[in-house]
Amino acid sequence: GQNIDQPTEMTATEGAIVQINCTYQTSGFNGLFWYQQHAGEAPTFLSYNVLDGLEEKGRFSSFLSRSKGYSYLLLKELQMKDSASYLCAFYRDAGNMLTFGGGTRLMVKP
Amino acid sequence: DTEVTQTPKHLVMGMTNKKSLKCEQHMGHRAMYWYKQKAKKPPELMFVYSYEKLSINESVPSRFSPECPNSSLLNLHLHALQPEDSALYLCASSQEVRAGNEKLFFGSGTQLSVL
């Protein structure tokens, strides 16, 4: 089967670090995406990992372990504007159908 | 220009109405997509167009009819919708549809309410 699992909600404090996990199962893997979506707005691309390891991009980093079917998004120095849903996604059947996990709603508190 | 523009932003329609959602991109992308998103749920793929031809229809009811007049435009024609079709409809584009590593650019969506 093919599925993606993420925690539904997380809460963190401004200035802190938070890690959002994503586990997946798929028969054909071509990399894993992370998107950010603020309420009522479009999803925006954050990162893409196709090789194992950590990709750092400013305050955001994304990690992939293909053997474990596991990824995480690490957000550092949290800001209030980081309150959003974070969606991990992959292309189903290694084709052209980008499939999203349920998303993790992150609430950043002062 | 890295924008995908959708109109209208909000739409309220009755179950007997006919309406259309419009999407436009000028990035030279050859793949365009329609996604449906219910509140607090992830986007779900509806249709994929590749080089102006419909390549994927995810078993969407015929009351939703997509159209791709040219490489920059994508429409979604709506007819005889049900209240459960109320959702955010997102358009997206990517350079091509190929190896499964294309980054999608999303529009802000049309928030549709069916009464």
PDB file of C-alpha atoms in Angstrom:
ATOM      1  CA  GLY A   1       0.000   0.000   0.000  1.00  0.00           C
ATOM      2  CA  GLN A   2       0.903   3.632  -0.117  1.00  0.00           C
ATOM      3  CA  ASN A   3       0.276   5.946   2.791  1.00  0.00           C
ATOM      4  CA  ILE A   4       1.742   8.824   4.744  1.00  0.00           C
ATOM      5  CA  ASP A   5       1.401   9.458   8.479  1.00  0.00           C
ATOM      6  CA  GLN A   6       2.018  12.659  10.393  1.00  0.00           C
ATOM      7  CA  PRO A   7       0.904  13.907  13.812  1.00  0.00           C
ATOM      8  CA  THR A   8      -2.320  15.902  13.575  1.00  0.00           C
ATOM      9  CA  GLU A   9      -1.347  18.800  15.815  1.00  0.00           C
ATOM     10  CA  MET A  10       1.677  20.182  17.633  1.00  0.00           C
ATOM     11  CA  THR A  11       2.231  23.175  19.876  1.00  0.00           C
ATOM     12  CA  ALA A  12       5.542  24.930  20.474  1.00  0.00           C
ATOM     13  CA  THR A  13       6.850  28.130  21.986  1.00  0.00           C
ATOM     14  CA  GLU A  14       8.194  31.130  20.111  1.00  0.00           C
ATOM     15  CA  GLY A  15      11.977  30.897  19.816  1.00  0.00           C
ATOM     16  CA  ALA A  16      12.050  27.140  20.371  1.00  0.00           C
ATOM     17  CA  ILE A  17      12.814  24.241  18.014  1.00  0.00           C
ATOM     18  CA  VAL A  18      10.169  21.805  16.782  1.00  0.00           C
ATOM     19  CA  GLN A  19      10.454  18.576  14.802  1.00  0.00           C
ATOM     20  CA  ILE A  20       7.540  17.365  12.689  1.00  0.00           C
ATOM     21  CA  ASN A  21       7.772  13.695  11.748  1.00  0.00           C
ATOM     22  CA  CYS A  22       6.439  11.921   8.682  1.00  0.00           C
ATOM     23  CA  THR A  23       6.459   8.195   7.971  1.00  0.00           C
ATOM     24  CA  TYR A  24       5.532   6.796   4.605  1.00  0.00           C
ATOM     25  CA  GLN A  25       5.068   3.629   2.613  1.00  0.00           C
ATOM     26  CA  THR A  26       5.246   3.521  -1.158  1.00  0.00           C
ATOM     27  CA  SER A  27       6.255   1.037  -3.818  1.00  0.00           C
ATOM     28  CA  GLY A  28       8.054   3.567  -6.018  1.00  0.00           C
ATOM     29  CA  PHE A  29       9.888   6.381  -4.278  1.00  0.00           C
ATOM     30  CA  ASN A  30      11.095   9.538  -5.981  1.00  0.00           C
ATOM     31  CA  GLY A  31      11.646  11.781  -3.053  1.00  0.00           C
ATOM     32  CA  LEU A  32       9.673  13.478  -0.332  1.00  0.00           C
ATOM     33  CA  PHE A  33       8.333  17.003  -0.248  1.00  0.00           C
ATOM     34  CA  TRP A  34       7.383  19.331   2.572  1.00  0.00           C
ATOM     35  CA  TYR A  35       4.851  22.105   1.999  1.00  0.00           C
ATOM     36  CA  GLN A  36       3.649  24.831   4.341  1.00  0.00           C
ATOM     37  CA  GLN A  37       0.043  25.994   4.256  1.00  0.00           C
ATOM     38  CA  HIS A  38      -1.359  28.901   6.235  1.00  0.00           C
ATOM     39  CA  ALA A  39      -5.093  28.744   6.885  1.00  0.00           C
ATOM     40  CA  GLY A  40      -7.079  29.645   3.777  1.00  0.00           C
ATOM     41  CA  GLU A  41      -3.971  30.034   1.637  1.00  0.00           C
ATOM     42  CA  ALA A  42      -2.085  28.031  -0.970  1.00  0.00           C
ATOM     43  CA  PRO A  43       0.434  25.376   0.001  1.00  0.00           C
ATOM     44  CA  THR A  44       3.970  26.636  -0.613  1.00  0.00           C
ATOM     45  CA  PHE A  45       7.007  24.471  -1.273  1.00  0.00           C
ATOM     46  CA  LEU A  46       9.517  24.173   1.576  1.00  0.00           C
ATOM     47  CA  SER A  47      11.862  21.305   0.734  1.00  0.00           C
ATOM     48  CA  TYR A  48      12.519  18.199  -1.324  1.00  0.00           C
ATOM     49  CA  ASN A  49      14.680  15.258  -0.216  1.00  0.00           C
ATOM     50  CA  VAL A  50      15.553  12.356  -2.485  1.00  0.00           C
ATOM     51  CA  LEU A  51      18.807  11.193  -0.822  1.00  0.00           C
ATOM     52  CA  ASP A  52      19.305  10.216   2.796  1.00  0.00           C
ATOM     53  CA  GLY A  53      20.440  12.931   5.116  1.00  0.00           C
ATOM     54  CA  LEU A  54      19.740  16.441   6.244  1.00  0.00           C
ATOM     55  CA  GLU A  55      19.043  19.385   3.941  1.00  0.00           C
ATOM     56  CA  GLU A  56      19.320  22.762   5.640  1.00  0.00           C
ATOM     57  CA  LYS A  57      17.649  25.899   4.361  1.00  0.00           C
ATOM     58  CA  GLY A  58      17.814  28.778   6.788  1.00  0.00           C
ATOM     59  CA  ARG A  59      15.625  28.130   9.833  1.00  0.00           C
ATOM     60  CA  PHE A  60      14.103  25.063   8.202  1.00  0.00           C
ATOM     61  CA  SER A  61      15.810  21.697   7.710  1.00  0.00           C
ATOM     62  CA  SER A  62      14.467  18.441   6.335  1.00  0.00           C
ATOM     63  CA  PHE A  63      15.771  14.945   6.931  1.00  0.00           C
ATOM     64  CA  LEU A  64      15.169  11.711   5.044  1.00  0.00           C
ATOM     65  CA  SER A  65      15.884   8.049   5.776  1.00  0.00           C
ATOM     66  CA  ARG A  66      14.749   5.951   2.840  1.00  0.00           C
ATOM     67  CA  SER A  67      15.454   2.637   4.559  1.00  0.00           C
ATOM     68  CA  LYS A  68      13.177   3.609   7.444  1.00  0.00           C
ATOM     69  CA  GLY A  69      10.523   5.360   5.351  1.00  0.00           C
ATOM     70  CA  TYR A  70      10.930   8.376   7.600  1.00  0.00           C
ATOM     71  CA  SER A  71      11.345  12.098   7.225  1.00  0.00           C
ATOM     72  CA  TYR A  72      11.201  15.069   9.528  1.00  0.00           C
ATOM     73  CA  LEU A  73      10.979  18.821   9.183  1.00  0.00           C
ATOM     74  CA  LEU A  74      12.947  20.787  11.758  1.00  0.00           C
ATOM     75  CA  LEU A  75      11.975  24.387  12.448  1.00  0.00           C
ATOM     76  CA  LYS A  76      14.389  26.487  14.508  1.00  0.00           C
ATOM     77  CA  GLU A  77      13.940  29.854  16.218  1.00  0.00           C
ATOM     78  CA  LEU A  78      10.196  29.554  15.889  1.00  0.00           C
ATOM     79  CA  GLN A  79       8.243  32.663  15.021  1.00  0.00           C
ATOM     80  CA  MET A  80       4.527  33.318  15.408  1.00  0.00           C
ATOM     81  CA  LYS A  81       4.191  33.366  11.616  1.00  0.00           C
ATOM     82  CA  ASP A  82       5.306  29.713  11.535  1.00  0.00           C
ATOM     83  CA  SER A  83       1.859  28.751  12.836  1.00  0.00           C
ATOM     84  CA  ALA A  84       0.532  26.796   9.852  1.00  0.00           C
ATOM     85  CA  SER A  85      -0.095  23.303   8.577  1.00  0.00           C
ATOM     86  CA  TYR A  86       2.929  21.349   7.385  1.00  0.00           C
ATOM     87  CA  LEU A  87       2.269  18.708   4.761  1.00  0.00           C
ATOM     88  CA  CYS A  88       4.609  15.957   3.687  1.00  0.00           C
ATOM     89  CA  ALA A  89       3.993  14.485   0.256  1.00  0.00           C
ATOM     90  CA  PHE A  90       5.350  12.106  -2.355  1.00  0.00           C
ATOM     91  CA  TYR A  91       4.498  11.108  -5.886  1.00  0.00           C
ATOM     92  CA  ARG A  92       2.295   8.033  -5.789  1.00  0.00           C
ATOM     93  CA  ASP A  93       3.445   5.131  -7.969  1.00  0.00           C
ATOM     94  CA  ALA A  94       6.516   7.194  -8.935  1.00  0.00           C
ATOM     95  CA  GLY A  95       4.229   8.931 -11.373  1.00  0.00           C
ATOM     96  CA  ASN A  96       2.575  12.276 -11.522  1.00  0.00           C
ATOM     97  CA  MET A  97       0.138  12.151  -8.623  1.00  0.00           C
ATOM     98  CA  LEU A  98       1.493  14.167  -5.715  1.00  0.00           C
ATOM     99  CA  THR A  99      -0.120  12.660  -2.634  1.00  0.00           C
ATOM    100  CA  PHE A 100      -0.219  14.515   0.661  1.00  0.00           C
ATOM    101  CA  GLY A 101      -0.187  13.308   4.211  1.00  0.00           C
ATOM    102  CA  GLY A 102      -2.899  14.573   6.533  1.00  0.00           C
ATOM    103  CA  GLY A 103      -0.801  17.557   7.559  1.00  0.00           C
ATOM    104  CA  THR A 104       0.424  18.676  10.966  1.00  0.00           C
ATOM    105  CA  ARG A 105      -1.135  21.843  12.370  1.00  0.00           C
ATOM    106  CA  LEU A 106       1.553  23.694  14.263  1.00  0.00           C
ATOM    107  CA  MET A 107       0.566  26.350  16.768  1.00  0.00           C
ATOM    108  CA  VAL A 108       3.337  28.645  17.977  1.00  0.00           C
ATOM    109  CA  LYS A 109       2.611  30.339  21.317  1.00  0.00           C
ATOM    110  CA  PRO A 110       4.305  33.390  22.803  1.00  0.00           C
TER     111      PRO A 110
ATOM    112  CA  ASP B   1       6.320  35.689 -12.578  1.00  0.00           C
ATOM    113  CA  THR B   2       6.019  32.685 -10.287  1.00  0.00           C
ATOM    114  CA  GLU B   3       2.314  33.000  -9.612  1.00  0.00           C
ATOM    115  CA  VAL B   4      -0.652  30.811 -10.217  1.00  0.00           C
ATOM    116  CA  THR B   5      -3.748  32.995 -10.270  1.00  0.00           C
ATOM    117  CA  GLN B   6      -7.199  31.661  -9.480  1.00  0.00           C
ATOM    118  CA  THR B   7     -10.549  33.381  -9.840  1.00  0.00           C
ATOM    119  CA  PRO B   8     -12.891  33.868  -8.176  1.00  0.00           C
ATOM    120  CA  LYS B   9     -11.517  33.723  -4.629  1.00  0.00           C
ATOM    121  CA  HIS B  10     -14.930  32.929  -3.211  1.00  0.00           C
ATOM    122  CA  LEU B  11     -18.006  31.436  -4.863  1.00  0.00           C
ATOM    123  CA  VAL B  12     -21.449  30.647  -3.526  1.00  0.00           C
ATOM    124  CA  MET B  13     -23.729  28.664  -5.785  1.00  0.00           C
ATOM    125  CA  GLY B  14     -26.982  26.777  -5.670  1.00  0.00           C
ATOM    126  CA  MET B  15     -27.318  23.140  -6.618  1.00  0.00           C
ATOM    127  CA  THR B  16     -28.891  24.003  -9.967  1.00  0.00           C
ATOM    128  CA  ASN B  17     -26.330  26.625 -10.989  1.00  0.00           C
ATOM    129  CA  LYS B  18     -23.565  26.348 -13.544  1.00  0.00           C
ATOM    130  CA  LYS B  19     -20.313  28.115 -12.737  1.00  0.00           C
ATOM    131  CA  SER B  20     -16.658  27.948 -13.720  1.00  0.00           C
ATOM    132  CA  LEU B  21     -13.409  28.268 -11.809  1.00  0.00           C
ATOM    133  CA  LYS B  22     -10.444  29.724 -13.649  1.00  0.00           C
ATOM    134  CA  CYS B  23      -6.707  29.268 -13.244  1.00  0.00           C
ATOM    135  CA  GLU B  24      -3.837  30.949 -15.055  1.00  0.00           C
ATOM    136  CA  GLN B  25      -0.048  30.660 -14.984  1.00  0.00           C
ATOM    137  CA  HIS B  26       2.636  32.322 -17.079  1.00  0.00           C
ATOM    138  CA  MET B  27       5.654  30.295 -15.991  1.00  0.00           C
ATOM    139  CA  GLY B  28       5.678  28.165 -19.146  1.00  0.00           C
ATOM    140  CA  HIS B  29       4.619  25.132 -17.146  1.00  0.00           C
ATOM    141  CA  ARG B  30       3.176  22.281 -19.188  1.00  0.00           C
ATOM    142  CA  ALA B  31       1.414  20.442 -16.383  1.00  0.00           C
ATOM    143  CA  MET B  32      -1.605  21.771 -14.517  1.00  0.00           C
ATOM    144  CA  TYR B  33      -3.650  20.260 -11.731  1.00  0.00           C
ATOM    145  CA  TRP B  34      -6.911  20.604  -9.843  1.00  0.00           C
ATOM    146  CA  TYR B  35      -6.990  19.651  -6.166  1.00  0.00           C
ATOM    147  CA  LYS B  36      -9.914  19.702  -3.732  1.00  0.00           C
ATOM    148  CA  GLN B  37      -9.319  20.463  -0.065  1.00  0.00           C
ATOM    149  CA  LYS B  38     -11.851  20.121   2.737  1.00  0.00           C
ATOM    150  CA  ALA B  39     -11.303  21.955   6.014  1.00  0.00           C
ATOM    151  CA  LYS B  40      -8.471  20.508   8.117  1.00  0.00           C
ATOM    152  CA  LYS B  41      -7.748  17.881   5.459  1.00  0.00           C
ATOM    153  CA  PRO B  42      -4.928  17.602   2.921  1.00  0.00           C
ATOM    154  CA  PRO B  43      -5.430  18.500  -0.745  1.00  0.00           C
ATOM    155  CA  GLU B  44      -6.800  15.611  -2.820  1.00  0.00           C
ATOM    156  CA  LEU B  45      -5.923  15.305  -6.486  1.00  0.00           C
ATOM    157  CA  MET B  46      -8.806  15.593  -8.953  1.00  0.00           C
ATOM    158  CA  PHE B  47      -7.322  16.083 -12.436  1.00  0.00           C
ATOM    159  CA  VAL B  48      -3.940  16.349 -14.133  1.00  0.00           C
ATOM    160  CA  TYR B  49      -3.346  17.961 -17.509  1.00  0.00           C
ATOM    161  CA  SER B  50      -0.097  17.394 -19.351  1.00  0.00           C
ATOM    162  CA  TYR B  51       0.582  19.396 -22.515  1.00  0.00           C
ATOM    163  CA  GLU B  52      -3.076  20.447 -22.556  1.00  0.00           C
ATOM    164  CA  LYS B  53      -4.330  16.874 -22.534  1.00  0.00           C
ATOM    165  CA  LEU B  54      -6.137  15.259 -19.617  1.00  0.00           C
ATOM    166  CA  SER B  55      -3.801  12.594 -18.274  1.00  0.00           C
ATOM    167  CA  ILE B  56      -5.386  11.747 -14.922  1.00  0.00           C
ATOM    168  CA  ASN B  57      -8.955  11.821 -13.667  1.00  0.00           C
ATOM    169  CA  GLU B  58      -9.103  10.550 -10.108  1.00  0.00           C
ATOM    170  CA  SER B  59     -12.624   9.139 -10.458  1.00  0.00           C
ATOM    171  CA  VAL B  60     -14.155  12.582 -10.110  1.00  0.00           C
ATOM    172  CA  PRO B  61     -17.947  12.823 -10.629  1.00  0.00           C
ATOM    173  CA  SER B  62     -19.047  14.181 -13.997  1.00  0.00           C
ATOM    174  CA  ARG B  63     -20.579  17.259 -12.365  1.00  0.00           C
ATOM    175  CA  PHE B  64     -16.960  18.507 -12.385  1.00  0.00           C
ATOM    176  CA  SER B  65     -15.692  19.083 -15.910  1.00  0.00           C
ATOM    177  CA  PRO B  66     -12.130  20.289 -16.494  1.00  0.00           C
ATOM    178  CA  GLU B  67     -10.951  22.147 -19.561  1.00  0.00           C
ATOM    179  CA  CYS B  68      -7.511  23.293 -20.681  1.00  0.00           C
ATOM    180  CA  PRO B  69      -7.977  25.861 -23.505  1.00  0.00           C
ATOM    181  CA  ASN B  70      -4.234  26.491 -23.809  1.00  0.00           C
ATOM    182  CA  SER B  71      -0.991  25.914 -21.957  1.00  0.00           C
ATOM    183  CA  SER B  72      -1.561  28.859 -19.596  1.00  0.00           C
ATOM    184  CA  LEU B  73      -5.205  28.344 -18.677  1.00  0.00           C
ATOM    185  CA  LEU B  74      -7.138  25.711 -16.792  1.00  0.00           C
ATOM    186  CA  ASN B  75     -10.859  25.822 -16.075  1.00  0.00           C
ATOM    187  CA  LEU B  76     -13.122  23.734 -13.896  1.00  0.00           C
ATOM    188  CA  HIS B  77     -16.769  23.798 -14.946  1.00  0.00           C
ATOM    189  CA  LEU B  78     -19.278  23.067 -12.210  1.00  0.00           C
ATOM    190  CA  HIS B  79     -22.850  21.884 -12.710  1.00  0.00           C
ATOM    191  CA  ALA B  80     -25.462  20.421 -10.371  1.00  0.00           C
ATOM    192  CA  LEU B  81     -23.126  20.323  -7.401  1.00  0.00           C
ATOM    193  CA  GLN B  82     -24.029  18.949  -3.994  1.00  0.00           C
ATOM    194  CA  PRO B  83     -23.504  20.637  -0.604  1.00  0.00           C
ATOM    195  CA  GLU B  84     -20.738  18.113   0.153  1.00  0.00           C
ATOM    196  CA  ASP B  85     -18.775  19.575  -2.769  1.00  0.00           C
ATOM    197  CA  SER B  86     -18.195  22.708  -0.704  1.00  0.00           C
ATOM    198  CA  ALA B  87     -14.429  22.974  -0.319  1.00  0.00           C
ATOM    199  CA  LEU B  88     -11.323  24.926  -1.293  1.00  0.00           C
ATOM    200  CA  TYR B  89     -10.426  24.186  -4.915  1.00  0.00           C
ATOM    201  CA  LEU B  90      -6.737  24.570  -5.610  1.00  0.00           C
ATOM    202  CA  CYS B  91      -5.074  24.856  -8.978  1.00  0.00           C
ATOM    203  CA  ALA B  92      -1.391  24.021  -9.331  1.00  0.00           C
ATOM    204  CA  SER B  93       1.206  23.843 -12.066  1.00  0.00           C
ATOM    205  CA  SER B  94       4.605  22.265 -12.612  1.00  0.00           C
ATOM    206  CA  GLN B  95       7.175  22.393 -15.376  1.00  0.00           C
ATOM    207  CA  GLU B  96       6.225  18.974 -16.655  1.00  0.00           C
ATOM    208  CA  VAL B  97       4.713  15.700 -15.567  1.00  0.00           C
ATOM    209  CA  ARG B  98       7.494  13.185 -15.545  1.00  0.00           C
ATOM    210  CA  ALA B  99       9.806  11.502 -13.090  1.00  0.00           C
ATOM    211  CA  GLY B 100       7.810  12.200  -9.976  1.00  0.00           C
ATOM    212  CA  ASN B 101      10.007  14.950  -8.619  1.00  0.00           C
ATOM    213  CA  GLU B 102       8.224  18.027  -9.880  1.00  0.00           C
ATOM    214  CA  LYS B 103       7.695  20.920  -7.509  1.00  0.00           C
ATOM    215  CA  LEU B 104       4.138  22.190  -7.631  1.00  0.00           C
ATOM    216  CA  PHE B 105       3.199  25.843  -7.532  1.00  0.00           C
ATOM    217  CA  PHE B 106      -0.253  26.380  -6.071  1.00  0.00           C
ATOM    218  CA  GLY B 107      -2.775  29.154  -6.504  1.00  0.00           C
ATOM    219  CA  SER B 108      -4.578  30.594  -3.465  1.00  0.00           C
ATOM    220  CA  GLY B 109      -7.678  28.640  -4.312  1.00  0.00           C
ATOM    221  CA  THR B 110     -11.388  29.258  -4.750  1.00  0.00           C
ATOM    222  CA  GLN B 111     -13.453  28.757  -1.600  1.00  0.00           C
ATOM    223  CA  LEU B 112     -16.671  27.206  -2.896  1.00  0.00           C
ATOM    224  CA  SER B 113     -19.914  26.976  -0.951  1.00  0.00           C
ATOM    225  CA  VAL B 114     -22.807  24.983  -2.410  1.00  0.00           C
ATOM    226  CA  LEU B 115     -26.192  25.787  -0.892  1.00  0.00           C
TER     227      LEU B 115
END
